[in-house]
Amino acid sequence: MSVVPAESTAASRRQLLDSPFLAALAGKRPSRRPVWFMRQAGRSLPEYRALRAGRDMLETCLDPELVCEITLQPVRRHSVDAAILFSDIVVPLKTSGVGVVIKPGVGPVIDAPVRTRADIDALPSPSPEGLEPVGEAVGSLIAELGQTPLIGFAGAPFTLASYLVEGGPSKHHATTKALMAAEPETFAALLEKLADFTISFLKVQLAAGVDAVQVFDSWVGALTLADYRRHVLPHTQRVFAEISEFGVPGIHFGVNTGHLLGAMAESGARVIGADWRTPLTEAAKAVGPGFGLQGNLDPALLLAPRPALEAETRRVLAEADAALALGASGHVFNLGHGVLPETDPGALTAVVDLVHNQPVGE
Ligand code: 1CP
């Protein structure tokens, strides 16, 4: 597959006029309340565990047939209003030659952590050619999904930087924050370079036809607002600016970002995801009128008995209605972060049914 220029695909991009998910993103009234789940594809599904058994995570992400099948599994099972491409935020690093593996039960682990100017200069440039299997998978999925939209995604520069600097998953992101404070120019050079990876990964998916994109800055909530504005936001703004030519709606999400939501709304994304700690009404006030909101059921509630889960789902829907009354342009029901592996998939299906059966808010 060759990487198709944006102009030709923008014209030929499919129009899913009846999609509740795309209507909500566009600030139009959806025919029903749209719902999907972060990490809807994954270990909560026995059919996923069966397919992944004995297979390496990143190799799976580069096998178009497996990517298609895994992406479709939750759509078939739960009737969610959107599919999200099965991949990972470190895939564009891997395909460009960065030494990274995804360790089962751990997450991405980097061979040689990146901590100095010389380490940054030694990073490869993004190679869209290595991402051809991802573009191929997107193309097949568009054909298979019919009227269900496909969400593409990438990791935002800060969250990618955290993995590279720390060398793997981290609780406090201390080495990353120390580098940011001690050597702001070095840190800026790293984020500049990682933004190129984010952009390249998104462009491959957009050129192949994804209907929306979500940029995950999962760990950016570890920063103060001042540090976010100074060291992170300009790079995220460049990401959204460089993909704007595709005319595809963008969602931006991070965990623990209650204090950052107003600034995240300056990123160029029109829809902001909130984690479960921030009520959607507070999120609506923080981002200001005219932005869509996504979220924000606590994923832990999926492990609770059904009556408690249903009560919390209804509470989130009521918060969403109040957020719409405050000027939010739309609401997409989701979790406040990813599905936990131990989740009973029946609980997810029950939430979808409940959300779909509630009348659409104003
Ligand atoms: O063994 C397994 O099944 C691996 C678990 C797994 C899965 C299913 C990983 C390792 N990645 C994925 C897929 C994945 N990663 C998706 C699939 C699409 C879907 O949502 O259904 C997505 C969107 C991601 C994106 C991703 N990877 C993020 C951003 C979203 C988030 O959860 O905040 C992050 C931070 C990663 C890194 C990563 N990859 C895998 C894990 C376990 C982690 C997190 C590790 C950590 O705690 O730092």
Short mmCIF file of C-alpha atoms and ligand atoms in Angstrom, two decimals:
data_model
loop_
_atom_site.label_atom_id
_atom_site.label_comp_id
_atom_site.label_asym_id
_atom_site.label_seq_id
_atom_site.Cartn_x
_atom_site.Cartn_y
_atom_site.Cartn_z
CA MET A 1 0.00 0.00 0.00
CA SER A 2 1.28 3.46 -0.77
CA VAL A 3 0.56 6.39 1.48
CA VAL A 4 -2.19 8.32 -0.30
CA PRO A 5 -2.01 12.13 -0.19
CA ALA A 6 -4.52 13.83 2.11
CA GLU A 7 -6.31 15.78 -0.64
CA SER A 8 -7.44 12.72 -2.55
CA THR A 9 -8.66 10.85 0.53
CA ALA A 10 -10.46 13.86 2.00
CA ALA A 11 -12.58 13.91 -1.15
CA SER A 12 -13.14 10.16 -1.20
CA ARG A 13 -13.59 9.68 2.57
CA ARG A 14 -16.80 7.82 3.27
CA GLN A 15 -19.64 9.80 4.80
CA LEU A 16 -21.43 7.94 7.58
CA LEU A 17 -24.37 10.30 7.82
CA ASP A 18 -26.35 8.19 10.28
CA SER A 19 -23.57 7.47 12.74
CA PRO A 20 -24.59 8.56 16.28
CA PHE A 21 -20.89 8.70 17.25
CA LEU A 22 -19.91 11.02 14.40
CA ALA A 23 -23.04 13.14 14.93
CA ALA A 24 -22.12 13.67 18.59
CA LEU A 25 -18.52 14.56 17.65
CA ALA A 26 -19.81 17.08 15.11
CA GLY A 27 -22.16 18.73 17.62
CA LYS A 28 -25.27 17.37 15.89
CA ARG A 29 -28.12 15.55 17.62
CA PRO A 30 -27.45 11.78 17.42
CA SER A 31 -30.27 9.30 16.80
CA ARG A 32 -29.21 7.50 20.00
CA ARG A 33 -26.60 8.06 22.69
CA PRO A 34 -23.27 6.87 21.27
CA VAL A 35 -21.02 4.62 23.34
CA TRP A 36 -17.65 2.89 22.93
CA PHE A 37 -15.02 1.85 25.45
CA MET A 38 -11.32 2.59 25.65
CA ARG A 39 -9.57 -0.82 25.50
CA GLN A 40 -12.77 -2.46 24.31
CA ALA A 41 -10.55 -4.83 22.33
CA GLY A 42 -8.38 -6.77 24.73
CA ARG A 43 -8.10 -9.11 27.60
CA SER A 44 -11.67 -8.79 28.89
CA LEU A 45 -12.72 -10.82 25.82
CA PRO A 46 -12.12 -14.60 25.80
CA GLU A 47 -12.03 -14.52 21.98
CA TYR A 48 -9.17 -11.99 22.21
CA ARG A 49 -7.23 -14.09 24.71
CA ALA A 50 -7.66 -17.12 22.44
CA LEU A 51 -6.33 -15.26 19.41
CA ARG A 52 -3.40 -13.70 21.26
CA ALA A 53 -2.28 -16.94 22.97
CA GLY A 54 1.39 -17.48 22.13
CA ARG A 55 1.55 -14.39 19.94
CA ASP A 56 3.71 -11.34 20.60
CA MET A 57 1.72 -8.12 21.10
CA LEU A 58 3.64 -5.91 18.66
CA GLU A 59 3.82 -8.64 16.01
CA THR A 60 0.04 -8.96 16.35
CA CYS A 61 -0.30 -5.20 15.78
CA LEU A 62 1.54 -5.59 12.46
CA ASP A 63 -0.55 -8.51 11.17
CA PRO A 64 -3.45 -6.92 9.24
CA GLU A 65 -5.71 -9.97 9.47
CA LEU A 66 -5.32 -10.27 13.24
CA VAL A 67 -5.72 -6.50 13.70
CA CYS A 68 -8.99 -6.64 11.76
CA GLU A 69 -10.36 -9.57 13.68
CA ILE A 70 -9.42 -8.17 17.11
CA THR A 71 -10.81 -4.73 16.23
CA LEU A 72 -14.13 -6.29 15.16
CA GLN A 73 -14.55 -8.57 18.20
CA PRO A 74 -15.97 -5.95 20.59
CA VAL A 75 -18.17 -4.42 17.87
CA ARG A 76 -19.81 -7.80 17.24
CA ARG A 77 -20.17 -8.59 20.91
CA HIS A 78 -21.31 -5.26 22.37
CA SER A 79 -22.84 -3.31 19.43
CA VAL A 80 -20.75 -0.28 20.34
CA ASP A 81 -21.11 2.80 18.13
CA ALA A 82 -17.46 2.87 17.07
CA ALA A 83 -14.56 0.50 16.55
CA ILE A 84 -11.06 1.50 17.67
CA LEU A 85 -8.14 0.20 15.68
CA PHE A 86 -6.29 -2.53 17.55
CA SER A 87 -2.73 -1.26 17.82
CA ASP A 88 -0.53 0.41 20.41
CA ILE A 89 1.00 3.83 20.94
CA VAL A 90 4.53 2.39 20.63
CA VAL A 91 3.91 0.76 17.22
CA PRO A 92 5.36 3.71 15.21
CA LEU A 93 8.49 3.64 17.40
CA LYS A 94 8.90 -0.10 16.83
CA THR A 95 8.45 0.09 13.06
CA SER A 96 11.01 2.90 12.86
CA GLY A 97 13.67 0.86 14.62
CA VAL A 98 13.40 1.87 18.29
CA GLY A 99 14.11 -1.15 20.53
CA VAL A 100 10.78 -1.69 22.31
CA VAL A 101 8.78 -4.72 23.36
CA ILE A 102 5.42 -5.01 25.10
CA LYS A 103 5.91 -7.29 28.08
CA PRO A 104 2.77 -9.22 29.03
CA GLY A 105 1.24 -7.82 32.19
CA VAL A 106 3.69 -4.88 32.19
CA GLY A 107 3.43 -2.76 29.05
CA PRO A 108 6.01 -1.15 26.76
CA VAL A 109 9.65 -1.65 27.78
CA ILE A 110 12.44 0.24 25.98
CA ASP A 111 15.88 -1.38 25.34
CA ALA A 112 17.85 1.85 25.80
CA PRO A 113 16.14 4.69 27.70
CA VAL A 114 16.45 8.14 26.09
CA ARG A 115 17.82 10.71 28.56
CA THR A 116 20.46 12.88 26.89
CA ARG A 117 20.73 15.10 23.86
CA ALA A 118 22.90 12.42 22.23
CA ASP A 119 20.20 9.77 22.91
CA ILE A 120 17.61 12.02 21.27
CA ASP A 121 19.81 12.72 18.24
CA ALA A 122 20.33 8.97 17.87
CA LEU A 123 16.57 8.29 17.67
CA PRO A 124 15.49 7.27 14.17
CA SER A 125 13.06 9.38 12.14
CA PRO A 126 9.54 8.03 11.74
CA SER A 127 9.24 5.58 8.87
CA PRO A 128 5.71 5.47 7.42
CA GLU A 129 6.76 2.50 5.22
CA GLY A 130 7.01 0.26 8.29
CA LEU A 131 3.39 1.14 9.10
CA GLU A 132 2.01 -0.26 5.85
CA PRO A 133 0.39 -3.23 7.66
CA VAL A 134 -1.51 -0.71 9.81
CA GLY A 135 -2.78 1.15 6.73
CA GLU A 136 -3.74 -2.18 5.18
CA ALA A 137 -5.68 -3.18 8.30
CA VAL A 138 -7.53 0.16 8.30
CA GLY A 139 -8.48 -0.32 4.64
CA SER A 140 -9.90 -3.80 5.31
CA LEU A 141 -11.71 -2.63 8.42
CA ILE A 142 -13.43 0.22 6.59
CA ALA A 143 -14.76 -2.36 4.14
CA GLU A 144 -15.85 -4.76 6.92
CA LEU A 145 -17.38 -2.28 9.35
CA GLY A 146 -20.20 -1.03 7.16
CA GLN A 147 -21.87 1.88 8.92
CA THR A 148 -19.79 1.63 12.11
CA PRO A 149 -17.07 4.29 12.24
CA LEU A 150 -13.43 3.43 12.88
CA ILE A 151 -11.36 5.44 15.36
CA GLY A 152 -7.64 5.74 14.73
CA PHE A 153 -5.29 6.80 17.51
CA ALA A 154 -1.79 7.68 18.61
CA GLY A 155 0.05 8.49 21.80
CA ALA A 156 0.70 12.18 22.41
CA PRO A 157 4.33 13.30 22.58
CA PHE A 158 4.47 13.58 26.40
CA THR A 159 3.11 10.08 27.03
CA LEU A 160 5.50 8.60 24.45
CA ALA A 161 8.34 10.55 26.10
CA SER A 162 7.48 9.07 29.49
CA TYR A 163 8.01 5.52 28.16
CA LEU A 164 11.25 6.46 26.38
CA VAL A 165 12.76 8.38 29.30
CA GLU A 166 11.65 6.03 32.08
CA GLY A 167 12.36 2.94 30.00
CA GLY A 168 8.92 1.49 30.71
CA PRO A 169 5.69 2.06 32.64
CA SER A 170 6.10 4.45 35.54
CA LYS A 171 4.01 5.62 38.45
CA HIS A 172 5.49 9.04 39.10
CA HIS A 173 7.23 9.87 35.78
CA ALA A 174 9.99 11.27 37.97
CA THR A 175 12.92 10.93 35.53
CA THR A 176 10.79 12.52 32.79
CA LYS A 177 9.79 15.43 35.01
CA ALA A 178 13.37 15.87 36.23
CA LEU A 179 14.63 16.08 32.63
CA MET A 180 11.89 18.57 31.79
CA ALA A 181 12.86 20.81 34.72
CA ALA A 182 16.63 20.51 34.42
CA GLU A 183 17.01 20.62 30.63
CA PRO A 184 13.94 22.24 29.08
CA GLU A 185 15.59 22.57 25.67
CA THR A 186 16.60 18.91 25.57
CA PHE A 187 13.08 17.97 26.63
CA ALA A 188 11.61 20.20 23.92
CA ALA A 189 13.84 18.52 21.32
CA LEU A 190 12.55 15.12 22.46
CA LEU A 191 8.89 16.15 22.29
CA GLU A 192 9.47 17.77 18.90
CA LYS A 193 10.84 14.48 17.60
CA LEU A 194 8.11 12.39 19.19
CA ALA A 195 5.41 14.67 17.76
CA ASP A 196 6.74 13.61 14.34
CA PHE A 197 6.04 9.98 15.28
CA THR A 198 2.55 10.86 16.51
CA ILE A 199 1.79 12.75 13.30
CA SER A 200 3.21 10.06 11.05
CA PHE A 201 1.18 7.29 12.80
CA LEU A 202 -2.03 9.34 12.58
CA LYS A 203 -1.46 10.27 8.93
CA VAL A 204 -1.06 6.64 7.89
CA GLN A 205 -4.40 5.84 9.55
CA LEU A 206 -6.11 8.95 8.18
CA ALA A 207 -4.88 8.34 4.65
CA ALA A 208 -6.26 4.80 4.88
CA GLY A 209 -9.67 6.13 5.93
CA VAL A 210 -10.26 6.26 9.71
CA ASP A 211 -13.36 8.32 10.56
CA ALA A 212 -12.08 9.98 13.76
CA VAL A 213 -8.86 10.04 15.77
CA GLN A 214 -8.11 10.01 19.47
CA VAL A 215 -4.81 11.32 20.79
CA PHE A 216 -3.99 9.69 24.13
CA ASP A 217 -1.91 11.75 26.54
CA SER A 218 -2.56 9.19 29.22
CA TRP A 219 0.07 10.28 31.75
CA VAL A 220 0.11 14.07 31.27
CA GLY A 221 -2.05 14.52 34.39
CA ALA A 222 1.19 14.11 36.37
CA LEU A 223 2.16 17.69 35.37
CA THR A 224 1.16 21.07 36.77
CA LEU A 225 -0.92 23.32 34.55
CA ALA A 226 2.06 25.68 34.12
CA ASP A 227 4.37 22.87 33.01
CA TYR A 228 1.69 21.47 30.72
CA ARG A 229 1.25 24.83 29.00
CA ARG A 230 4.96 25.47 28.67
CA HIS A 231 6.40 22.05 27.85
CA VAL A 232 3.61 19.97 26.32
CA LEU A 233 0.69 21.90 24.81
CA PRO A 234 2.65 23.46 21.89
CA HIS A 235 3.69 20.00 20.69
CA THR A 236 0.16 18.60 20.97
CA GLN A 237 -1.12 21.67 19.11
CA ARG A 238 1.29 20.91 16.28
CA VAL A 239 -0.06 17.35 16.11
CA PHE A 240 -3.67 18.50 15.70
CA ALA A 241 -2.67 21.30 13.29
CA GLU A 242 -0.79 18.90 11.02
CA ILE A 243 -3.73 16.53 10.69
CA SER A 244 -6.38 19.22 10.31
CA GLU A 245 -6.21 18.99 6.49
CA PHE A 246 -7.98 15.63 6.72
CA GLY A 247 -11.09 17.26 8.19
CA VAL A 248 -11.59 14.36 10.60
CA PRO A 249 -12.79 14.99 14.19
CA GLY A 250 -10.19 14.71 16.93
CA ILE A 251 -10.62 13.59 20.54
CA HIS A 252 -8.00 14.29 23.19
CA PHE A 253 -7.81 12.30 26.43
CA GLY A 254 -5.62 11.90 29.48
CA VAL A 255 -5.96 10.44 32.97
CA ASN A 256 -6.10 12.67 36.06
CA THR A 257 -6.40 15.81 33.95
CA GLY A 258 -9.14 17.71 35.82
CA HIS A 259 -6.75 20.65 36.26
CA LEU A 260 -5.63 20.54 32.61
CA LEU A 261 -8.93 20.20 30.72
CA GLY A 262 -9.21 23.91 29.89
CA ALA A 263 -5.71 23.93 28.41
CA MET A 264 -6.26 20.61 26.60
CA ALA A 265 -9.21 22.28 24.86
CA GLU A 266 -6.66 24.62 23.24
CA SER A 267 -4.94 21.63 21.58
CA GLY A 268 -7.03 21.70 18.43
CA ALA A 269 -9.22 18.73 19.43
CA ARG A 270 -12.95 19.48 19.34
CA VAL A 271 -13.82 16.73 21.81
CA ILE A 272 -12.16 16.26 25.19
CA GLY A 273 -12.22 13.04 27.17
CA ALA A 274 -12.49 13.24 30.95
CA ASP A 275 -11.47 10.54 33.40
CA TRP A 276 -13.91 9.46 36.12
CA ARG A 277 -12.60 11.87 38.74
CA THR A 278 -13.99 14.98 37.02
CA PRO A 279 -17.79 15.28 36.73
CA LEU A 280 -18.81 16.02 33.14
CA THR A 281 -20.41 19.29 34.30
CA GLU A 282 -17.03 20.40 35.67
CA ALA A 283 -15.39 19.30 32.42
CA ALA A 284 -17.95 21.33 30.43
CA LYS A 285 -17.17 24.44 32.47
CA ALA A 286 -13.42 23.88 32.15
CA VAL A 287 -13.36 23.50 28.35
CA GLY A 288 -16.05 26.13 27.68
CA PRO A 289 -19.06 25.95 25.36
CA GLY A 290 -18.82 24.38 21.94
CA PHE A 291 -16.63 21.39 22.82
CA GLY A 292 -17.84 17.82 22.83
CA LEU A 293 -17.19 15.64 25.87
CA GLN A 294 -16.37 11.96 26.15
CA GLY A 295 -16.54 9.78 29.24
CA ASN A 296 -16.52 8.97 32.05
CA LEU A 297 -17.74 5.89 33.96
CA ASP A 298 -15.12 4.58 36.40
CA PRO A 299 -13.90 1.31 34.82
CA ALA A 300 -13.78 -0.25 38.29
CA LEU A 301 -17.60 -0.01 38.43
CA LEU A 302 -17.80 -2.69 35.73
CA LEU A 303 -16.70 -5.10 38.46
CA ALA A 304 -19.53 -4.04 40.79
CA PRO A 305 -22.89 -5.84 41.07
CA ARG A 306 -25.25 -4.89 38.24
CA PRO A 307 -27.52 -2.51 40.24
CA ALA A 308 -24.51 -0.38 41.32
CA LEU A 309 -23.17 -0.38 37.75
CA GLU A 310 -26.53 0.69 36.36
CA ALA A 311 -26.91 3.46 38.94
CA GLU A 312 -23.47 4.85 38.10
CA THR A 313 -24.16 4.64 34.36
CA ARG A 314 -27.38 6.61 34.85
CA ARG A 315 -25.53 9.15 36.97
CA VAL A 316 -22.96 9.71 34.20
CA LEU A 317 -25.77 10.10 31.64
CA ALA A 318 -27.49 12.67 33.88
CA GLU A 319 -24.17 14.54 34.26
CA ALA A 320 -23.82 14.47 30.49
CA ASP A 321 -27.27 16.01 30.07
CA ALA A 322 -26.33 18.73 32.56
CA ALA A 323 -23.07 19.30 30.63
CA LEU A 324 -25.05 19.68 27.38
CA ALA A 325 -27.26 22.25 29.14
CA LEU A 326 -24.07 24.11 30.09
CA GLY A 327 -23.04 24.38 26.43
CA ALA A 328 -21.19 21.13 25.63
CA SER A 329 -21.80 20.41 21.94
CA GLY A 330 -22.23 16.65 22.31
CA HIS A 331 -21.51 13.64 24.51
CA VAL A 332 -19.98 10.27 23.72
CA PHE A 333 -20.41 7.75 26.53
CA ASN A 334 -17.16 6.00 27.47
CA LEU A 335 -15.21 4.92 30.50
CA GLY A 336 -12.91 7.26 32.40
CA HIS A 337 -9.98 5.04 31.29
CA GLY A 338 -9.54 1.60 29.72
CA VAL A 339 -11.50 -1.59 30.39
CA LEU A 340 -9.75 -3.58 33.14
CA PRO A 341 -8.67 -7.08 32.00
CA GLU A 342 -10.73 -8.79 34.72
CA THR A 343 -13.98 -7.19 33.50
CA ASP A 344 -16.91 -9.48 32.69
CA PRO A 345 -17.72 -8.63 29.06
CA GLY A 346 -21.42 -9.07 29.91
CA ALA A 347 -21.16 -5.94 32.07
CA LEU A 348 -19.95 -3.96 29.03
CA THR A 349 -22.82 -5.22 26.89
CA ALA A 350 -25.26 -4.29 29.69
CA VAL A 351 -23.88 -0.74 29.78
CA VAL A 352 -24.24 -0.39 26.01
CA ASP A 353 -27.87 -1.54 26.21
CA LEU A 354 -28.64 0.83 29.05
CA VAL A 355 -27.02 3.82 27.30
CA HIS A 356 -28.78 3.07 24.02
CA ASN A 357 -32.14 2.82 25.76
CA GLN A 358 -31.96 6.23 27.42
CA PRO A 359 -33.52 9.14 25.53
CA VAL A 360 -31.06 11.45 23.80
CA GLY A 361 -30.28 14.61 25.84
CA GLU A 362 -30.84 18.12 24.48
O1 1CP B 1 -1.26 -8.66 26.56
C1 1CP B 1 -2.03 -7.80 26.11
O2 1CP B 1 -3.17 -8.07 25.71
C2 1CP B 1 -1.45 -6.45 26.00
C3 1CP B 1 -2.28 -5.41 26.62
C4 1CP B 1 -2.38 -4.27 25.64
C5 1CP B 1 -3.42 -4.02 24.76
C6 1CP B 1 -4.70 -4.81 24.56
C7 1CP B 1 -1.40 -3.28 25.42
C8 1CP B 1 -0.08 -3.18 26.09
N1 1CP B 1 -1.83 -2.46 24.42
C9 1CP B 1 -3.08 -2.86 24.00
C10 1CP B 1 -3.87 -2.28 22.91
C11 1CP B 1 -4.08 -0.83 22.94
N2 1CP B 1 -3.19 0.09 23.40
C12 1CP B 1 -5.19 -0.16 22.41
C13 1CP B 1 -6.26 -0.96 21.67
C14 1CP B 1 -7.49 -0.44 21.23
C15 1CP B 1 -8.60 -0.47 22.25
O3 1CP B 1 -8.73 0.52 23.01
O4 1CP B 1 -9.40 -1.42 22.24
C16 1CP B 1 -5.00 1.20 22.63
C17 1CP B 1 -5.92 2.35 22.28
C18 1CP B 1 -3.74 1.35 23.25
C19 1CP B 1 -3.12 2.63 23.58
C20 1CP B 1 -2.14 2.68 24.68
N3 1CP B 1 -1.08 1.87 24.92
C21 1CP B 1 -2.13 3.71 25.65
C22 1CP B 1 -3.09 4.85 25.67
C23 1CP B 1 -4.39 4.42 26.24
C24 1CP B 1 -4.40 4.15 27.72
O5 1CP B 1 -4.77 3.04 28.10
O6 1CP B 1 -4.06 5.09 28.48
C25 1CP B 1 -1.06 3.48 26.51
C26 1CP B 1 -0.65 4.31 27.71
C27 1CP B 1 -0.40 2.32 26.04
C28 1CP B 1 0.80 1.69 26.61
C29 1CP B 1 0.51 0.30 26.99
N4 1CP B 1 0.45 -0.73 26.11
C30 1CP B 1 0.13 -1.89 26.76
C31 1CP B 1 -0.06 -1.57 28.13
C32 1CP B 1 -0.42 -2.55 29.20
C33 1CP B 1 0.18 -0.20 28.27
C34 1CP B 1 0.08 0.62 29.55
C35 1CP B 1 1.25 0.36 30.45
C36 1CP B 1 1.37 1.38 31.58
O7 1CP B 1 0.66 1.20 32.59
O8 1CP B 1 2.16 2.33 31.45
#
